[in-house]
Short mmCIF file of C-alpha atoms in Angstrom, two decimals:
data_model
loop_
_atom_site.label_atom_id
_atom_site.label_comp_id
_atom_site.label_asym_id
_atom_site.label_seq_id
_atom_site.Cartn_x
_atom_site.Cartn_y
_atom_site.Cartn_z
CA MET A 167 37.91 25.84 80.79
CA ALA A 168 35.00 23.91 81.62
CA ILE A 169 31.72 24.93 83.72
CA ASP A 170 30.06 22.83 85.30
CA VAL A 171 27.48 22.51 87.67
CA PRO A 172 27.86 21.57 91.41
CA ARG A 173 26.23 17.54 91.14
CA ARG A 174 23.24 18.78 93.43
CA TRP A 175 22.03 21.32 91.46
CA ILE A 176 20.91 19.40 88.45
CA PRO A 177 18.08 19.07 90.27
CA TYR A 178 16.27 22.00 90.25
CA PHE A 179 17.27 22.89 87.30
CA LYS A 180 14.92 19.84 86.01
CA VAL A 181 12.47 21.94 87.85
CA LEU A 182 13.41 24.48 85.97
CA VAL A 183 13.06 23.15 83.30
CA HIS A 184 9.87 21.80 83.82
CA LEU A 185 8.27 24.38 84.49
CA ALA A 186 9.42 26.39 81.70
CA ALA A 187 7.48 23.87 79.19
CA LEU A 188 4.67 23.51 81.14
CA TYR A 189 4.20 26.65 82.31
CA PRO A 190 2.50 28.30 78.67
CA LEU A 191 1.26 25.04 78.14
CA ILE A 192 -1.02 24.78 81.42
CA ASN A 193 -1.53 29.06 80.59
CA LEU A 194 -2.45 28.08 77.08
CA TYR A 195 -5.60 25.91 77.43
CA TYR A 196 -6.94 28.07 80.86
CA ALA A 197 -6.85 30.59 78.66
CA ALA A 198 -8.27 28.72 75.49
CA PHE A 199 -11.45 26.88 77.58
CA SER A 200 -12.85 30.61 78.85
CA ASP A 201 -12.72 32.54 75.82
CA GLN A 202 -9.82 34.95 76.50
CA LEU A 203 -7.54 33.96 74.03
CA GLY A 204 -9.09 36.05 70.87
CA GLY A 205 -11.57 35.72 68.32
CA ASP A 206 -10.54 31.61 67.69
CA PRO A 207 -9.12 29.84 69.45
CA VAL A 208 -8.71 26.57 68.07
CA GLU A 209 -6.48 28.08 65.76
CA ALA A 210 -4.77 30.45 68.30
CA VAL A 211 -3.86 26.89 70.66
CA ILE A 212 -3.06 25.08 67.43
CA HIS A 213 -0.58 27.87 66.50
CA PHE A 214 1.41 28.01 69.42
CA THR A 215 1.61 24.49 70.56
CA GLY A 216 3.15 23.28 67.43
CA ILE A 217 5.70 26.65 66.91
CA GLY A 218 5.69 25.92 70.33
CA ALA A 219 6.91 21.75 69.89
CA LEU A 220 9.20 23.18 66.94
CA ASN A 221 10.96 25.53 69.75
CA LEU A 222 11.62 22.63 71.22
CA LEU A 223 13.50 20.87 69.24
CA LEU A 224 15.62 23.30 67.73
CA ILE A 225 16.39 23.93 71.85
CA SER A 226 17.35 19.94 72.27
CA LEU A 227 19.20 20.23 68.47
CA LEU A 228 21.25 23.21 70.63
CA ILE A 229 22.13 21.97 73.44
CA SER A 230 25.03 19.45 72.15
CA PRO A 231 26.74 21.36 70.08
CA LEU A 232 27.06 24.02 72.77
CA ALA A 233 27.49 21.75 75.63
CA LYS A 234 30.62 21.25 73.23
CA ARG A 235 31.96 24.43 72.27
CA PHE A 236 31.74 25.92 75.42
CA LYS A 237 32.63 22.80 77.64
CA LEU A 238 28.90 22.89 78.62
CA ILE A 239 29.00 19.11 79.59
CA PHE A 240 26.15 19.33 82.84
CA LEU A 241 23.98 20.89 79.46
CA MET A 242 23.80 16.98 77.91
CA GLN A 243 21.90 16.07 81.04
CA PHE A 244 18.26 18.23 79.46
CA ARG A 245 18.72 17.50 76.36
CA ARG A 246 16.23 13.62 76.57
CA MET A 247 13.65 15.54 79.02
CA ILE A 248 13.57 18.81 75.89
CA GLY A 249 13.34 16.27 73.43
CA LEU A 250 10.69 14.64 74.86
CA TYR A 251 8.75 18.01 75.67
CA ALA A 252 9.33 19.24 72.16
CA PHE A 253 7.34 15.04 71.90
CA ILE A 254 4.52 16.23 74.55
CA TYR A 255 3.69 20.03 72.17
CA ALA A 256 3.70 17.71 68.90
CA LEU A 257 1.21 15.20 70.99
CA CYS A 258 -1.13 18.40 71.83
CA HIS A 259 -0.63 20.04 68.90
CA ILE A 260 -2.09 16.71 66.16
CA LEU A 261 -4.94 16.43 69.58
CA ASN A 262 -6.03 20.16 69.17
CA PHE A 263 -6.00 19.68 65.61
CA LEU A 264 -8.71 16.05 65.67
CA PHE A 265 -10.31 17.14 69.51
CA PHE A 266 -11.16 21.21 67.97
CA GLU A 267 -10.87 21.75 64.28
CA VAL A 268 -11.73 18.10 62.63
CA GLN A 269 -13.19 17.69 66.52
CA PHE A 270 -13.51 13.60 66.13
CA ASP A 271 -14.62 13.30 62.66
CA LEU A 272 -11.65 10.88 61.66
CA GLN A 273 -13.38 9.56 58.37
CA LEU A 274 -11.86 14.37 57.74
CA PHE A 275 -8.46 13.88 59.94
CA ILE A 276 -7.37 10.61 58.07
CA GLU A 277 -8.63 12.51 54.78
CA GLU A 278 -6.44 15.30 55.53
CA VAL A 279 -3.71 14.08 56.72
CA PHE A 280 -3.33 11.83 53.62
CA LYS A 281 -5.02 14.73 50.35
CA ARG A 282 -2.76 17.13 51.90
CA PRO A 283 0.51 17.16 51.23
CA TYR A 284 1.56 19.83 54.42
CA ILE A 285 -0.21 17.91 56.24
CA THR A 286 1.51 13.95 55.07
CA LEU A 287 4.60 15.57 55.29
CA GLY A 288 3.94 16.86 59.06
CA MET A 289 2.08 13.68 60.74
CA SER A 290 5.35 11.91 58.82
CA ALA A 291 7.67 13.22 61.69
CA PHE A 292 5.35 13.56 64.44
CA LEU A 293 5.41 9.36 63.46
CA LEU A 294 8.58 9.46 64.11
CA LEU A 295 9.89 11.76 66.76
CA THR A 296 7.16 9.28 67.89
CA ALA A 297 9.96 6.81 67.88
CA LEU A 298 12.46 8.57 68.83
CA ALA A 299 10.48 8.89 72.05
CA VAL A 300 9.61 5.38 73.12
CA THR A 301 13.15 4.85 72.67
CA SER A 302 14.80 7.37 74.70
CA ILE A 303 13.79 5.13 77.57
CA SER A 304 17.73 3.96 78.81
CA LYS A 305 17.08 0.06 79.00
CA LEU A 306 15.78 0.46 75.79
CA ARG A 307 18.82 2.82 74.94
CA ARG A 308 20.93 0.15 76.33
CA LYS A 309 19.09 -2.71 75.01
CA MET A 310 19.68 -1.24 71.54
CA LYS A 311 23.51 -0.09 71.47
CA ASN A 312 24.87 1.18 68.43
CA ARG A 313 22.09 1.15 66.26
CA TRP A 314 20.28 3.12 68.82
CA GLN A 315 22.48 6.63 68.07
CA ILE A 316 22.46 5.59 64.05
CA LEU A 317 18.26 5.68 64.67
CA HIS A 318 18.35 9.36 66.99
CA ASN A 319 19.98 10.66 64.33
CA PHE A 320 16.52 11.04 63.19
CA ILE A 321 15.97 14.10 64.77
CA TYR A 322 17.71 15.39 61.55
CA LEU A 323 16.00 14.20 59.22
CA ILE A 324 12.49 15.07 61.65
CA ALA A 325 13.38 19.04 61.90
CA LEU A 326 14.29 19.30 58.27
CA LEU A 327 9.87 18.59 57.59
CA VAL A 328 9.36 20.16 60.54
CA VAL A 329 10.43 23.78 59.12
CA ILE A 330 8.82 22.77 55.66
CA HIS A 331 5.24 21.83 57.44
CA PHE A 332 5.64 25.91 58.66
CA TYR A 333 7.11 26.34 55.47
CA TRP A 334 3.59 24.81 53.51
CA SER A 335 1.22 25.74 56.13
CA VAL A 336 1.08 29.28 55.50
CA LYS A 337 -1.61 31.56 53.48
CA SER A 338 1.80 34.04 52.23
CA GLU A 339 3.79 35.26 55.44
CA ILE A 340 6.10 32.77 54.83
CA ILE A 341 9.27 34.94 56.24
CA GLU A 342 8.44 33.87 59.36
CA PRO A 343 9.60 30.02 58.01
CA LEU A 344 12.62 31.05 55.71
CA ILE A 345 13.89 32.49 60.09
CA TYR A 346 13.20 28.63 60.58
CA PHE A 347 14.85 26.95 58.04
CA ALA A 348 17.38 29.38 58.60
CA MET A 349 18.02 28.60 61.58
CA TYR A 350 17.52 25.00 61.74
CA ALA A 351 20.48 25.70 58.64
CA ALA A 352 23.34 26.66 60.99
CA LEU A 353 22.28 24.20 63.81
CA MET A 354 23.46 21.81 60.99
CA MET A 355 26.15 23.39 59.90
CA PHE A 356 27.98 22.72 63.84
CA ARG A 357 27.58 19.75 62.39
CA HIS A 358 28.53 20.40 58.92
CA LYS A 359 31.91 17.02 59.44
CA LYS A 360 29.28 14.47 60.61
CA LEU A 361 26.61 15.58 57.72
CA ARG A 362 29.97 15.51 55.06
CA GLY A 363 31.04 11.93 56.38
CA TRP A 364 27.56 10.73 55.65
CA MET A 365 27.44 11.73 52.20
CA LYS A 366 30.94 10.20 51.35
CA GLY A 367 29.85 7.12 52.73
CA ILE A 368 26.48 7.57 50.42
CA THR A 369 28.78 8.91 47.63
CA SER A 370 31.96 5.91 48.07
CA ARG A 371 29.07 3.01 47.48
CA MET B 1177 -33.83 47.53 48.81
CA ILE B 1178 -34.54 45.96 52.12
CA ILE B 1179 -34.11 42.03 53.01
CA LYS B 1180 -36.22 41.45 55.32
CA THR B 1181 -37.37 37.43 54.47
CA THR B 1182 -36.16 35.34 56.26
CA SER B 1183 -35.16 31.46 54.08
CA THR B 1184 -34.72 28.56 54.47
CA SER B 1185 -30.82 28.76 54.69
CA ASP B 1186 -30.78 31.32 57.03
CA CYS B 1187 -29.15 30.26 60.28
CA LYS B 1188 -30.55 31.01 63.82
CA GLU B 1189 -30.18 31.32 66.91
CA HIS B 1190 -31.01 27.46 67.99
CA ASP B 1191 -28.60 26.43 66.27
CA VAL B 1192 -25.73 27.06 67.37
CA THR B 1193 -26.39 27.97 71.04
CA ASP B 1194 -29.29 25.68 73.08
CA GLU B 1195 -32.43 27.60 73.19
CA ASN B 1196 -33.33 27.93 76.51
CA ILE B 1197 -30.01 28.83 77.10
CA TYR B 1198 -31.08 31.67 75.34
CA HIS B 1199 -33.95 32.80 76.12
CA GLN B 1200 -33.25 31.85 79.67
CA ARG B 1201 -29.94 34.88 79.40
CA ARG B 1202 -32.95 37.21 77.48
CA GLU B 1203 -35.18 36.57 80.43
CA LEU B 1204 -32.11 37.05 82.95
CA ILE B 1205 -31.43 40.26 81.42
CA LYS B 1206 -34.46 41.66 81.86
CA LYS B 1207 -35.63 40.56 85.08
CA MET B 1208 -31.63 41.96 86.06
CA GLY B 1209 -34.25 46.01 85.04
CA PHE B 1210 -30.51 46.31 82.93
CA LEU B 1211 -32.73 47.30 79.40
CA GLY B 1212 -35.82 48.93 78.14
CA ALA B 1213 -38.50 47.79 75.83
CA GLY B 1214 -36.80 49.37 73.29
CA SER B 1215 -33.42 48.93 73.80
CA LEU B 1216 -33.91 44.72 74.05
CA LEU B 1217 -35.09 45.04 69.99
CA SER B 1218 -32.11 46.40 68.91
CA SER B 1219 -29.27 43.97 68.31
CA SER B 1220 -26.37 45.45 68.72
CA ALA B 1221 -27.89 47.06 72.89
CA GLY B 1222 -28.62 43.24 73.55
CA ALA B 1223 -25.01 42.08 71.75
CA SER B 1224 -23.18 44.42 74.54
CA ILE B 1225 -24.57 43.46 77.62
CA LEU B 1226 -24.58 40.25 76.85
CA ASP B 1227 -21.24 40.56 76.28
CA ILE B 1228 -20.35 41.27 79.68
CA PHE B 1229 -22.05 38.30 81.09
CA ARG B 1230 -20.32 36.22 78.50
CA ASP B 1231 -16.31 37.96 79.78
CA ASP B 1232 -15.44 39.01 76.23
CA LYS B 1233 -12.87 41.61 76.63
CA ILE B 1234 -13.07 43.87 73.41
CA PRO B 1235 -9.73 45.82 72.60
CA PRO B 1236 -8.99 49.54 74.68
CA SER B 1237 -9.46 51.55 71.22
CA LEU B 1238 -8.29 54.94 69.84
CA PHE B 1239 -10.40 55.49 67.16
CA SER B 1240 -13.97 56.29 68.03
CA GLN B 1241 -16.79 54.65 66.06
CA ASN B 1242 -20.26 57.04 66.06
CA LYS B 1243 -23.62 55.54 66.39
CA LEU B 1244 -25.27 54.84 63.21
CA ASP B 1245 -29.17 55.84 62.29
CA TYR B 1246 -30.57 52.74 60.27
CA LYS B 1247 -33.55 50.60 59.71
CA ALA B 1248 -32.31 48.13 62.53
CA ILE B 1249 -33.91 44.46 61.68
CA ASN B 1250 -36.48 43.80 65.01
CA GLY B 1251 -37.32 40.12 65.71
CA PHE B 1252 -34.44 38.78 64.20
CA ASP B 1253 -33.51 36.09 66.67
CA GLU B 1254 -29.79 34.90 65.34
CA GLU B 1255 -27.25 33.54 67.15
CA LEU B 1256 -24.73 36.72 66.53
CA THR B 1257 -20.13 36.46 66.71
CA PRO B 1258 -19.59 38.74 70.03
CA GLU B 1259 -18.47 42.31 68.52
CA ALA B 1260 -14.98 41.61 70.48
CA LYS B 1261 -14.76 38.51 68.51
CA ILE B 1262 -16.42 40.64 64.97
CA THR B 1263 -13.34 42.98 65.51
CA GLY B 1264 -10.75 41.30 67.52
CA HIS B 1265 -10.36 38.74 65.40
CA ASN B 1266 -9.78 40.26 61.64
CA ASN B 1267 -7.68 39.48 58.63
CA PHE B 1268 -6.58 42.42 56.89
CA TYR B 1269 -2.81 42.43 56.41
CA GLU B 1270 -2.62 46.11 55.30
CA PHE B 1271 -2.26 46.23 60.29
CA GLY B 1272 -0.88 42.36 59.31
CA VAL B 1273 -1.16 39.07 59.44
CA GLU B 1274 -2.10 37.49 62.73
CA LYS B 1275 -5.55 37.38 64.31
CA GLN B 1276 -5.28 40.60 66.91
CA GLN B 1277 -3.30 42.56 65.62
CA PRO B 1278 -5.98 44.11 63.14
CA ALA B 1279 -7.48 45.63 66.11
CA GLU B 1280 -4.22 45.93 67.67
CA LEU B 1281 -1.92 48.40 65.28
CA SER B 1282 -5.37 50.25 63.64
CA GLN B 1283 -6.52 52.11 66.39
CA SER B 1284 -4.47 54.92 64.88
CA PHE B 1285 -5.89 54.63 60.76
CA ASN B 1286 -7.48 58.05 60.25
CA VAL B 1287 -11.35 57.60 57.58
CA ASN B 1288 -12.40 61.02 57.82
CA PRO B 1289 -11.49 62.84 55.53
CA TRP B 1290 -12.33 59.30 52.72
CA THR B 1291 -12.92 60.05 49.36
CA LEU B 1292 -14.47 56.75 47.03
CA LYS B 1293 -14.28 57.45 44.03
CA ILE B 1294 -16.80 55.32 41.70
CA SER B 1295 -14.82 56.27 37.88
CA GLY B 1296 -14.54 54.00 34.40
CA GLU B 1297 -17.44 52.94 32.36
CA VAL B 1298 -20.32 55.47 34.08
CA GLU B 1299 -22.23 58.18 32.88
CA ASN B 1300 -22.10 60.31 36.57
CA PRO B 1301 -18.95 59.42 37.77
CA LEU B 1302 -18.67 60.83 41.72
CA THR B 1303 -17.64 61.16 44.62
CA LEU B 1304 -18.00 60.35 47.46
CA GLY B 1305 -17.12 62.48 51.14
CA TYR B 1306 -16.61 61.05 54.65
CA ASP B 1307 -19.88 62.42 55.49
CA GLU B 1308 -21.68 61.00 52.20
CA LEU B 1309 -21.10 57.38 52.84
CA TYR B 1310 -23.30 57.81 55.33
CA SER B 1311 -26.54 59.87 54.07
CA SER B 1312 -26.30 59.02 50.33
CA PHE B 1313 -27.72 56.45 50.16
CA ASP B 1314 -30.60 55.69 53.55
CA LEU B 1315 -29.19 53.03 55.69
CA GLU B 1316 -30.13 49.62 56.56
CA GLU B 1317 -29.20 46.35 59.19
CA ARG B 1318 -28.02 43.45 57.81
CA ILE B 1319 -27.17 39.60 59.28
CA TYR B 1320 -25.56 37.77 57.20
CA ARG B 1321 -22.70 34.21 57.58
CA LEU B 1322 -19.73 35.59 56.36
CA ARG B 1323 -16.97 32.92 55.67
CA CYS B 1324 -13.54 33.15 56.10
CA VAL B 1325 -11.75 30.80 53.43
CA GLU B 1326 -9.97 29.28 56.16
CA ALA B 1327 -13.20 27.87 57.24
CA TRP B 1328 -14.25 29.41 60.20
CA SER B 1329 -16.79 31.48 59.54
CA MET B 1330 -18.86 34.12 62.33
CA VAL B 1331 -21.96 35.53 61.95
CA VAL B 1332 -22.71 39.28 61.24
CA PRO B 1333 -24.87 42.83 61.49
CA TRP B 1334 -23.40 44.99 58.95
CA ILE B 1335 -25.47 48.05 58.31
CA GLY B 1336 -24.99 49.54 55.75
CA PHE B 1337 -26.78 50.32 51.87
CA SER B 1338 -26.93 47.72 48.70
CA LEU B 1339 -24.30 48.23 46.13
CA ALA B 1340 -26.91 47.79 42.94
CA ASP B 1341 -27.81 51.04 44.65
CA LEU B 1342 -25.08 53.03 43.73
CA VAL B 1343 -24.36 51.23 40.35
CA LYS B 1344 -28.16 52.98 39.69
CA LYS B 1345 -26.08 56.59 40.58
CA ALA B 1346 -23.23 56.23 38.70
CA LYS B 1347 -24.88 55.03 35.43
CA PRO B 1348 -23.28 51.95 33.73
CA THR B 1349 -22.59 51.83 29.89
CA SER B 1350 -23.12 50.07 27.92
CA ARG B 1351 -18.99 49.19 28.14
CA ALA B 1352 -19.27 48.10 31.84
CA LYS B 1353 -19.42 44.47 32.71
CA TYR B 1354 -16.92 44.15 35.40
CA LEU B 1355 -16.45 46.06 38.85
CA SER B 1356 -12.55 46.33 40.47
CA PHE B 1357 -12.58 48.00 44.29
CA GLU B 1358 -9.32 49.54 45.04
CA THR B 1359 -8.16 49.44 48.67
CA LEU B 1360 -6.33 52.65 50.46
CA TYR B 1361 -2.36 52.41 49.27
CA ASP B 1362 -1.54 54.85 52.09
CA PRO B 1363 2.10 53.00 53.74
CA VAL B 1364 2.03 55.47 56.72
CA GLN B 1365 -0.68 54.41 58.03
CA MET B 1366 -0.85 51.02 57.11
CA PRO B 1367 2.12 48.96 58.39
CA GLY B 1368 1.72 45.78 56.01
CA GLN B 1369 1.53 48.15 52.73
CA ARG B 1370 5.43 49.18 54.85
CA SER B 1371 7.21 45.64 55.76
CA ARG B 1372 6.56 42.45 54.31
CA ARG B 1373 6.93 40.72 57.35
CA LEU B 1374 4.24 42.91 58.45
CA GLY B 1375 1.90 42.53 55.30
CA GLY B 1376 2.73 38.66 53.87
CA GLY B 1377 4.39 39.22 50.38
CA LEU B 1378 0.88 41.19 49.32
CA ASP B 1379 0.85 43.33 46.80
CA TYR B 1380 -0.45 46.60 47.95
CA PRO B 1381 -2.82 48.14 47.49
CA TYR B 1382 -5.48 45.60 47.45
CA ILE B 1383 -7.60 44.54 44.55
CA GLU B 1384 -10.78 43.21 44.19
CA GLY B 1385 -13.48 42.00 41.59
CA LEU B 1386 -17.01 41.44 40.67
CA ARG B 1387 -19.08 40.64 37.23
CA ILE B 1388 -22.30 43.80 36.87
CA ASP B 1389 -25.11 41.81 37.44
CA GLU B 1390 -23.23 39.73 40.32
CA ALA B 1391 -22.53 43.53 41.46
CA MET B 1392 -26.14 44.35 40.99
CA ASN B 1393 -27.70 41.57 42.87
CA PRO B 1394 -29.60 41.78 45.86
CA LEU B 1395 -27.02 40.56 48.63
CA ALA B 1396 -23.88 42.80 47.44
CA LEU B 1397 -23.67 45.64 50.14
CA MET B 1398 -21.62 48.58 50.80
CA SER B 1399 -20.96 48.56 54.74
CA VAL B 1400 -20.57 51.05 56.37
CA GLY B 1401 -21.32 50.00 59.91
CA LEU B 1402 -21.83 47.08 62.49
CA TYR B 1403 -23.31 46.78 65.56
CA GLY B 1404 -25.14 49.76 65.18
CA LYS B 1405 -21.88 51.86 65.26
CA THR B 1406 -19.47 52.92 62.08
CA LEU B 1407 -16.46 50.98 61.75
CA PRO B 1408 -14.17 50.44 63.51
CA PRO B 1409 -10.33 50.36 60.96
CA GLN B 1410 -9.81 46.58 61.44
CA ASN B 1411 -12.88 45.47 60.00
CA GLY B 1412 -12.45 47.98 57.17
CA ALA B 1413 -13.44 51.34 58.19
CA PRO B 1414 -15.52 53.90 56.63
CA ILE B 1415 -16.55 51.99 53.88
CA ARG B 1416 -16.38 47.95 52.66
CA LEU B 1417 -17.94 45.55 50.68
CA ILE B 1418 -19.84 42.47 51.85
CA LEU B 1419 -20.91 39.60 49.11
CA PRO B 1420 -22.07 36.48 52.28
CA TRP B 1421 -22.15 34.15 50.02
CA LYS B 1422 -18.38 34.08 48.49
CA TYR B 1423 -14.98 33.68 50.76
CA GLY B 1424 -14.43 37.09 52.68
CA PHE B 1425 -11.53 37.99 51.31
CA LYS B 1426 -13.56 39.71 48.18
CA SER B 1427 -15.25 41.42 50.45
CA ILE B 1428 -12.55 44.11 50.80
CA LYS B 1429 -11.82 46.59 53.26
CA SER B 1430 -11.77 50.47 53.05
CA ILE B 1431 -12.03 51.09 49.65
CA VAL B 1432 -11.48 54.42 47.88
CA GLY B 1433 -11.82 53.08 43.83
CA ILE B 1434 -15.42 51.39 41.82
CA LYS B 1435 -13.86 51.46 38.58
CA PHE B 1436 -16.89 49.71 35.56
CA VAL B 1437 -14.41 48.15 33.27
CA GLU B 1438 -15.15 46.05 30.30
CA ARG B 1439 -12.98 43.16 30.11
CA GLN B 1440 -12.11 41.27 34.24
CA PRO B 1441 -9.85 42.70 36.55
CA ALA B 1442 -7.28 41.09 38.72
CA THR B 1443 -7.39 40.54 41.70
CA THR B 1444 -4.57 40.59 45.11
CA TRP B 1445 -5.05 37.51 45.94
CA ASN B 1446 -5.05 35.31 42.98
CA LEU B 1447 -2.08 37.14 41.29
CA LEU B 1448 -0.65 36.02 44.77
CA ALA B 1449 -2.13 32.19 44.29
CA ALA B 1450 -4.73 31.43 41.18
CA ASN B 1451 -4.35 27.37 41.55
CA GLU B 1452 -6.37 28.20 45.74
CA TYR B 1453 -7.86 31.35 44.94
CA GLY B 1454 -10.23 32.17 42.44
CA PHE B 1455 -11.75 35.54 41.14
CA TYR B 1456 -15.35 34.05 41.46
CA ALA B 1457 -14.27 32.13 44.84
CA ASN B 1458 -18.30 31.75 45.75
CA VAL B 1459 -18.61 29.49 48.68
CA ASN B 1460 -17.93 26.15 47.88
CA PRO B 1461 -18.28 22.64 49.91
CA THR B 1462 -17.16 20.31 47.04
CA VAL B 1463 -14.25 22.55 46.13
CA ASP B 1464 -11.25 21.90 48.23
CA HIS B 1465 -8.63 24.53 48.72
CA PRO B 1466 -5.62 22.64 47.74
CA ARG B 1467 -4.12 22.51 51.23
CA TRP B 1468 -8.08 22.22 53.35
CA SER B 1469 -11.26 20.91 52.56
CA GLN B 1470 -13.44 23.28 51.83
CA ALA B 1471 -17.35 20.62 53.33
CA SER B 1472 -17.31 22.61 56.78
CA GLU B 1473 -16.43 24.89 58.72
CA ARG B 1474 -15.68 26.73 62.30
CA ARG B 1475 -18.76 28.69 63.81
CA ILE B 1476 -17.65 31.03 65.66
CA THR B 1477 -19.48 32.21 68.45
CA SER B 1478 -19.18 33.22 72.33
CA GLY B 1479 -17.50 30.74 74.33
CA GLY B 1480 -14.16 28.97 74.54
CA ILE B 1481 -13.02 26.18 72.52
CA PHE B 1482 -15.19 24.22 72.96
CA ALA B 1483 -18.16 26.12 71.75
CA GLN B 1484 -16.29 26.56 68.24
CA ASN B 1485 -19.03 24.65 66.26
CA ARG B 1486 -17.97 22.61 62.84
CA ILE B 1487 -21.29 22.25 61.05
CA PRO B 1488 -21.47 21.45 57.06
CA THR B 1489 -20.20 24.22 55.09
CA LEU B 1490 -23.57 25.63 52.88
CA PRO B 1491 -23.51 26.23 48.94
CA PHE B 1492 -22.64 29.00 48.71
CA ASN B 1493 -23.49 30.09 51.60
CA GLY B 1494 -25.99 29.40 52.23
CA TYR B 1495 -27.83 31.84 49.97
CA GLY B 1496 -28.01 29.52 46.99
CA LYS B 1497 -31.61 30.72 46.53
CA GLN B 1498 -30.71 34.56 46.04
CA VAL B 1499 -27.25 33.99 43.96
CA ALA B 1500 -27.54 30.37 42.43
CA ASP B 1501 -28.88 31.78 38.74
CA LEU B 1502 -25.99 33.97 37.91
CA TYR B 1503 -24.07 31.40 38.40
CA SER B 1504 -25.91 29.26 35.59
CA GLY B 1505 -24.08 26.82 33.83
CA MET B 1506 -20.92 27.89 34.93
CA ASN B 1507 -18.51 25.15 35.71
CA LEU B 1508 -18.11 26.12 39.28
CA ARG B 1509 -15.31 23.63 39.66
CA LYS B 1510 -13.25 25.44 36.81
CA TYR B 1511 -14.25 29.28 38.07
CA TYR B 1512 -14.17 28.19 41.17
#
């Protein structure tokens, strides 16, 4: 049974998604600027936007399995915007680090990116995600034809890099990162056929 | 001994807040008549009034903090981290790994009765009960910079007594080379000791250690209070160590045992990740943590996200004049 919603409802849902994604961000920065974000607002905004980006990334990966399994085809219309919000949160995450943590010390910023493996990994994931965000424009998608899908399959690698980045960044509290590993693994299970196909492609070569 | 001399390395109010603004604030308060001359001298009263202007929120506390009788530092012109931030931003994994959790999860912590046992290689083993923590030694205020290994810092008006006085009272034997400290182990009261998720996977009880000459350094403080009152639980009530030239994790909280020993004792963070946290853990801008730089730090003061200024980190957190001799001839890259 396919559940579908009337086409004219979609824009309203989209407004809801925009609000759900933007409200926490606006709230966060308002609290940070007005000193209502605990003892260290810098750490708070970095962590919030980092975890937020990862959550949105995982939600975007949940959409196509849900749409297929429960025939909720209309959900596919939200995948791009959720993916783009993951990118926006990730961008905020990095800008927070640059603006508030290293405070525009570009040399320190670059040193940290190359010297610290977990930051190198996170930055690699961000650069890949940027490529996906840029090519999400419909015009480019049509132009790229089947190369578009190949590029956007990198989302599986990006999500993995981000989870490792999180795991690597903590001092000792590894349980939360391990939960994210489990969620990532579950999302990959939905795609086992696709993944197995690739593995065959690699091994038979 | 009382440390009141200001050395050139001490940070002053004007390092962080514009001097004009600082004096304007004081003027404003004086004009509004909120403070009498006496309370103006007391840093605690001044700071708490300022906190209202700064719109800081002190978390509601079930835990009652008592006023302490101590020798205050008068005319000490140093920008303090607001009380709400000192008591609302803590690394005390016994009460949760997130910075706000200790303030939330520790308010029913019971510190009276308390027993601090001093034992091991001493001629005069002793036990201090709750009241004796405040009455056995003269209490004095000390304003110290606190540098966390995570590269943020605060300026805190502690109240306490010299660790050296306690050591002298215990009369260590010639075999006493190190001190081994232990935090309370009480999983009923400390949720982080019950749950690996809350407790960050550390092994409890938390243990720390010092060489005996480090313990005898006049800077080493046994703190029982801050901002004029007894310590709240999230800051290590009822008694904790303060070693301002070392990273914060050396300053063990809620101490129940100090044992004098012959060999270098194990320490909690070193056991967890020896390549990241050494036994000495002296603040050192030239030796990075493997995962982040220690060359600079963010000073947590009043104000929002734009006020958290990054400043260079100083060797021994700026206390080199007082402590560098302890480590002469040592390779501080090896003994980090």
